[in-house]
Coordinates of C-alpha atoms in Angstrom, one line a residue:
M131 CA 4.4 6.5 21.9
R132 CA 4.4 2.8 21.5
A133 CA 2.0 1.3 18.9
K134 CA 0.3 -1.0 21.5
R135 CA -0.4 1.9 23.8
A136 CA -1.6 4.1 21.0
K137 CA -4.0 1.4 19.9
S138 CA -5.5 1.0 23.4
Y139 CA -5.9 4.8 23.7
R140 CA -7.6 4.9 20.3
K141 CA -10.1 2.2 21.3
A142 CA -10.8 4.0 24.6
M143 CA -11.6 7.3 22.8
Q144 CA -13.8 5.4 20.3
F145 CA -15.8 4.1 23.3
Y146 CA -16.3 7.6 24.5
Q147 CA -17.4 8.7 21.0
Q148 CA -19.9 6.0 20.6
A149 CA -21.3 5.9 24.1
F150 CA -21.2 9.6 25.2
G151 CA -20.9 11.5 21.9
F152 CA -17.4 12.9 22.1
R153 CA -16.1 14.5 18.9
E154 CA -12.9 16.0 17.7
P155 CA -11.4 18.4 18.6
Y156 CA -11.6 17.0 22.1
Q157 CA -12.0 19.6 24.9
I158 CA -9.4 19.0 27.6
L159 CA -9.9 20.8 30.9
V160 CA -6.4 21.2 32.4
S161 CA -5.9 21.8 36.1
P162 CA -3.0 24.0 37.4
D163 CA -1.2 21.1 39.2
F164 CA -1.1 19.2 35.8
I165 CA 0.6 22.2 34.2
L166 CA 3.2 22.4 36.9
A167 CA 3.9 18.6 36.7
G168 CA 4.4 18.7 33.0
V169 CA 6.7 21.8 33.1
S170 CA 8.7 20.3 35.9
R171 CA 9.4 17.1 33.9
Q172 CA 10.1 19.2 30.7
I173 CA 7.1 17.7 28.8
P174 CA 5.5 19.5 25.9
V175 CA 2.1 19.5 27.4
K176 CA 0.0 20.2 24.4
A177 CA 1.7 17.6 22.1
R178 CA 1.6 14.9 24.7
L179 CA -2.1 15.4 25.5
E180 CA -3.0 15.2 21.8
E181 CA -1.1 11.9 21.5
A182 CA -2.9 10.5 24.5
V183 CA -6.4 11.3 23.1
Q184 CA -5.3 10.2 19.6
G185 CA -6.8 13.3 17.9
Q186 CA -6.9 17.0 17.7
A187 CA -7.7 18.8 21.0
K188 CA -8.7 22.1 22.4
F189 CA -7.1 23.0 25.8
L190 CA -9.1 24.9 28.5
V191 CA -8.0 26.4 31.8
T192 CA -10.2 28.2 34.3
H193 CA -9.7 31.7 35.7
C194 CA -9.4 30.1 39.2
G195 CA -6.6 27.9 37.8
I196 CA -4.7 30.9 36.4
S197 CA -5.0 32.8 39.6
E198 CA -3.6 29.8 41.5
L199 CA -0.6 29.6 39.2
L200 CA 0.0 33.3 39.8
K201 CA 0.0 32.7 43.5
S202 CA 2.2 29.6 43.3
T203 CA 5.6 29.5 44.9
S204 CA 7.0 26.8 42.7
D205 CA 10.3 27.1 40.9
F206 CA 8.5 26.5 37.6
R207 CA 5.9 29.1 38.2
S208 CA 6.9 31.4 35.3
Q209 CA 7.1 28.5 32.8
A210 CA 3.6 27.3 33.9
I211 CA 2.1 30.7 33.5
T212 CA 3.6 30.9 30.0
V213 CA 2.1 27.5 29.0
S214 CA -1.3 28.4 30.5
K215 CA -1.4 31.6 28.4
E216 CA -1.5 29.3 25.3
F217 CA -4.7 27.7 26.5
E218 CA -8.2 28.9 26.0
K219 CA -9.8 30.6 29.1
R220 CA -12.8 28.7 30.5
R221 CA -15.3 30.9 32.3
C222 CA -16.3 29.8 35.8
P223 CA -19.2 31.1 38.0
H224 CA -16.8 32.2 40.8
Q225 CA -16.4 36.0 41.4
E226 CA -13.8 35.3 44.0
P227 CA -11.1 32.8 42.9
I228 CA -11.2 29.4 44.6
P229 CA -8.6 26.6 44.5
G230 CA -8.2 25.3 40.9
L231 CA -9.1 21.7 41.8
D232 CA -12.4 22.7 43.4
C233 CA -13.2 24.9 40.4
V234 CA -12.6 21.9 38.1
R235 CA -14.8 19.6 40.3
E236 CA -17.7 22.1 40.2
I237 CA -17.5 22.6 36.4
M238 CA -17.6 18.8 35.8
G239 CA -20.7 18.3 38.0
E240 CA -22.4 14.9 38.1
E241 CA -23.0 14.2 34.4
N242 CA -20.1 15.9 32.3
K243 CA -22.7 17.6 30.0
N244 CA -20.0 19.4 28.0
N245 CA -18.0 16.1 27.2
Y246 CA -14.7 17.4 28.8
C247 CA -11.6 15.3 29.1
V248 CA -9.8 16.2 32.4
A249 CA -6.0 16.4 32.9
V250 CA -5.3 16.4 36.6
Q251 CA -2.7 15.1 39.0
D252 CA -4.6 15.1 42.3
D253 CA -5.5 11.5 43.4
D254 CA -8.6 12.6 45.4
L255 CA -10.1 14.5 42.5
R256 CA -9.4 11.7 40.1
A257 CA -11.2 9.3 42.4
K258 CA -14.2 11.6 42.4
L259 CA -14.2 12.0 38.7
R260 CA -14.2 8.2 38.2
A261 CA -17.7 8.2 39.8
V262 CA -18.9 10.6 37.0
P263 CA -19.9 8.6 33.9
G264 CA -18.1 9.4 30.6
V265 CA -15.0 11.3 31.9
P266 CA -11.6 10.5 30.2
I267 CA -9.0 11.2 32.9
L268 CA -5.3 12.0 32.0
H269 CA -2.3 12.4 34.3
V270 CA 1.5 12.5 34.1
K271 CA 3.3 9.3 35.2
Q272 CA 7.0 9.8 35.3
S273 CA 7.6 11.6 32.0
V274 CA 4.6 10.1 30.1
V275 CA 1.0 11.4 29.8
V276 CA -1.3 8.5 30.6
L277 CA -5.0 8.0 29.7
E278 CA -6.8 6.0 32.4
R279 CA -8.9 2.9 31.6
K280 CA -12.6 3.1 31.4
S281 CA -14.2 3.1 34.8
Q282 CA -17.0 0.6 35.8
V283 CA -19.4 3.5 36.1
A284 CA -18.7 4.5 32.5
K285 CA -19.3 0.9 31.3
D286 CA -22.6 0.7 33.1
A287 CA -23.7 4.0 31.8
S288 CA -22.9 3.0 28.2
R289 CA -24.9 -0.2 28.6
Q290 CA -27.9 1.8 29.8
I291 CA -27.6 4.2 26.9
E292 CA -27.6 1.3 24.4
K293 CA -30.7 -0.1 26.0
D294 CA -32.4 3.3 25.8
K295 CA -31.5 3.6 22.1
L296 CA -32.8 0.1 21.3
G297 CA -36.0 0.7 23.3
L298 CA -38.8 3.3 23.0
S299 CA -38.2 7.0 23.6
E300 CA -40.4 9.0 26.1
L301 CA -42.4 10.5 23.2
E302 CA -43.0 7.1 21.7
R303 CA -44.1 5.7 25.1
S304 CA -46.6 8.6 25.5
M305 CA -48.0 8.0 22.0
L306 CA -48.3 4.3 22.7
R307 CA -50.1 4.9 25.9
A308 CA -52.6 7.3 24.1
V309 CA -53.3 4.7 21.4
K310 CA -53.9 1.9 24.0
K311 CA -56.2 4.2 25.9
Q312 CA -58.3 4.9 22.7
A313 CA -58.4 1.2 21.9
N314 CA -59.7 0.3 25.4
E315 CA -62.3 3.0 25.2
A316 CA -63.6 1.8 21.8
K317 CA -63.7 -1.8 23.2
N318 CA -65.7 -0.7 26.2
E319 CA -68.2 1.1 24.0
K320 CA -68.7 -2.1 21.9
R321 CA -69.3 -4.1 25.1
K322 CA -71.9 -1.6 26.3
K323 CA -73.8 -1.8 23.0
K324 CA -73.8 -5.6 23.0
K325 CA -74.9 -5.9 26.6
K326 CA -78.7 -6.7 26.9
N327 CA -81.0 -5.6 29.6
A328 CA -80.9 -8.0 32.5
G329 CA -84.3 -9.7 33.1
P330 CA -85.7 -12.9 34.7
K331 CA -84.2 -15.9 33.1
G332 CA -86.3 -19.0 32.3
P333 CA -85.2 -22.6 33.0
N334 CA -82.8 -24.3 30.7
P335 CA -84.9 -26.0 28.0
L336 CA -82.5 -29.0 27.9
S337 CA -83.0 -29.7 31.6
I338 CA -86.8 -29.7 31.5
K339 CA -88.5 -33.1 31.3
K340 CA -90.7 -33.5 28.2
A341 CA -94.4 -34.1 28.8
A342 CA -95.7 -37.5 27.7
K343 CA -97.8 -37.5 24.6
K344 CA -101.5 -38.4 25.1
P345 CA -103.0 -41.0 22.7
Q346 CA -105.2 -39.2 20.1
V347 CA -108.8 -40.5 19.9
V348 CA -110.4 -40.0 16.5
K349 CA -114.2 -39.5 16.9
A350 CA -116.2 -40.7 14.0
T351 CA -118.8 -38.4 12.6
K352 CA -122.3 -39.4 11.3
S353 CA -121.3 -39.2 7.7
S354 CA -118.3 -41.6 8.2
Q355 CA -120.5 -44.1 10.0
E356 CA -123.0 -44.1 7.1
K357 CA -120.2 -44.6 4.5
S358 CA -118.7 -47.5 6.5
A359 CA -122.2 -49.1 6.8
S360 CA -122.8 -48.8 3.1
S361 CA -119.5 -50.4 2.2
V362 CA -120.2 -53.5 4.2
P363 CA -122.0 -56.2 2.1
A364 CA -125.7 -57.0 2.8
T365 CA -125.0 -60.5 3.9
A366 CA -122.4 -59.4 6.5
P367 CA -123.6 -58.0 9.8
A368 CA -123.1 -54.4 10.6
V369 CA -119.6 -53.9 12.2
A370 CA -118.9 -50.9 14.4
T371 CA -116.6 -48.3 12.9
S372 CA -113.1 -47.7 14.3
G373 CA -112.9 -45.4 17.2
T374 CA -116.4 -46.1 18.5
K375 CA -117.5 -48.6 21.1
R376 CA -121.1 -49.8 21.1
P377 CA -122.2 -50.7 24.5
R378 CA -123.6 -54.2 24.9
P379 CA -127.0 -54.3 26.4
E380 CA -127.4 -56.4 29.5
G381 CA -129.0 -59.8 28.9
D382 CA -128.5 -59.7 25.1
A383 CA -128.2 -63.4 24.0
S384 CA -128.4 -62.7 20.2
V385 CA -124.8 -61.5 19.9
P386 CA -123.2 -65.0 19.6
A387 CA -125.9 -66.0 17.1
K388 CA -125.2 -62.9 15.0
K389 CA -121.5 -63.8 15.0
A390 CA -122.2 -67.3 13.8
A391 CA -124.5 -66.1 11.1
A392 CA -121.8 -63.6 9.9
V393 CA -119.2 -66.5 9.7
S394 CA -121.6 -68.8 7.7
G395 CA -122.4 -65.9 5.3
D396 CA -118.7 -65.4 4.7
A397 CA -118.3 -69.2 3.9
A398 CA -121.2 -69.1 1.5
A399 CA -119.7 -66.1 -0.3
T400 CA -116.4 -67.8 -0.7
E401 CA -118.0 -71.0 -2.0
E402 CA -120.0 -69.0 -4.6
G403 CA -116.8 -67.2 -5.7
A404 CA -115.1 -70.6 -6.3
K405 CA -118.0 -71.8 -8.5
H406 CA -117.7 -68.7 -10.7
K407 CA -113.9 -69.3 -11.0
R408 CA -114.4 -72.9 -12.2
K409 CA -117.0 -71.8 -14.7
R410 CA -114.7 -69.2 -16.2
N411 CA -111.9 -71.8 -16.6
R412 CA -114.2 -74.2 -18.4
S413 CA -115.3 -71.5 -20.9
A414 CA -111.7 -70.4 -21.5
K415 CA -110.8 -74.1 -22.2
N416 CA -113.7 -74.5 -24.7
R417 CA -112.6 -71.4 -26.5
G418 CA -109.1 -72.7 -26.9
T419 CA -110.3 -76.0 -28.5
T420 CA -112.6 -74.2 -31.0
N421 CA -109.8 -72.0 -32.1
D422 CA -107.4 -75.0 -32.8
S423 CA -110.1 -76.8 -34.9
A424 CA -110.7 -73.6 -37.0
A425 CA -107.0 -73.3 -37.7
A426 CA -106.8 -76.9 -38.8
S427 CA -109.7 -76.5 -41.3
Q428 CA -108.0 -73.6 -43.0
V429 CA -104.8 -75.5 -43.7
P430 CA -104.9 -76.7 -47.5
P431 CA -104.5 -80.5 -48.1
S432 CA -101.0 -81.5 -49.2

């Protein structure tokens, strides 16, 4: 086998290993028509199949396939039966033998759970197997065993498997749902505890207009009136205390005269105060002159 072809086959089998879990020795399910094709072209079937999968292999043939070779009318019938005897027998669920290709199709199913490689010559069966993800298909072309390229179904299935590996598993999803449910229940309980009993709500205090303040009127008591009257000098007329209004009697003409007398009394009081101030100044001046003369008399003559 050429190095370039061997390299491409090796990469293809690595893809099946990583994406679908294929392991050596690879299990190759061989159909009866593939055995006849290999024998007719004088191909060592087992050696060429191992070269195609680039590894050790285990060869399987079904009971239905063997019965089909026994009933075959081909010139290479005896050689094909001899080769099939070297393969391991794969049990199939058929009590009565059916065509070998139909038996292979039923064994493969829709998922290839057993990770089989399939060696088959029939074009229709190969087309059906390409729709099953993860099935390496081999066939004889002229005198060479060929491994087909990866199908688009296999590529899509491998991408989905990678996504599932990177994401959460079903068990992890169920655990996450349970944790979220518990968290939501705890949050709802806290909200219920914080919720107050609904009752009539008052108006917004910021939207209420403040009431205007009334002026405070201080009422004078009897004792305060007596104190204020005693503090006023005898010369001055009695003045009404703050906060009280004395009603003026009708026809009272003595009020202006009382005001004039109060003014004249104030003037007399200020004039008397000025006299006392001048007298104090003269006495202070006289004391200063006497002190100066006493100091001069005490100084000894030079």
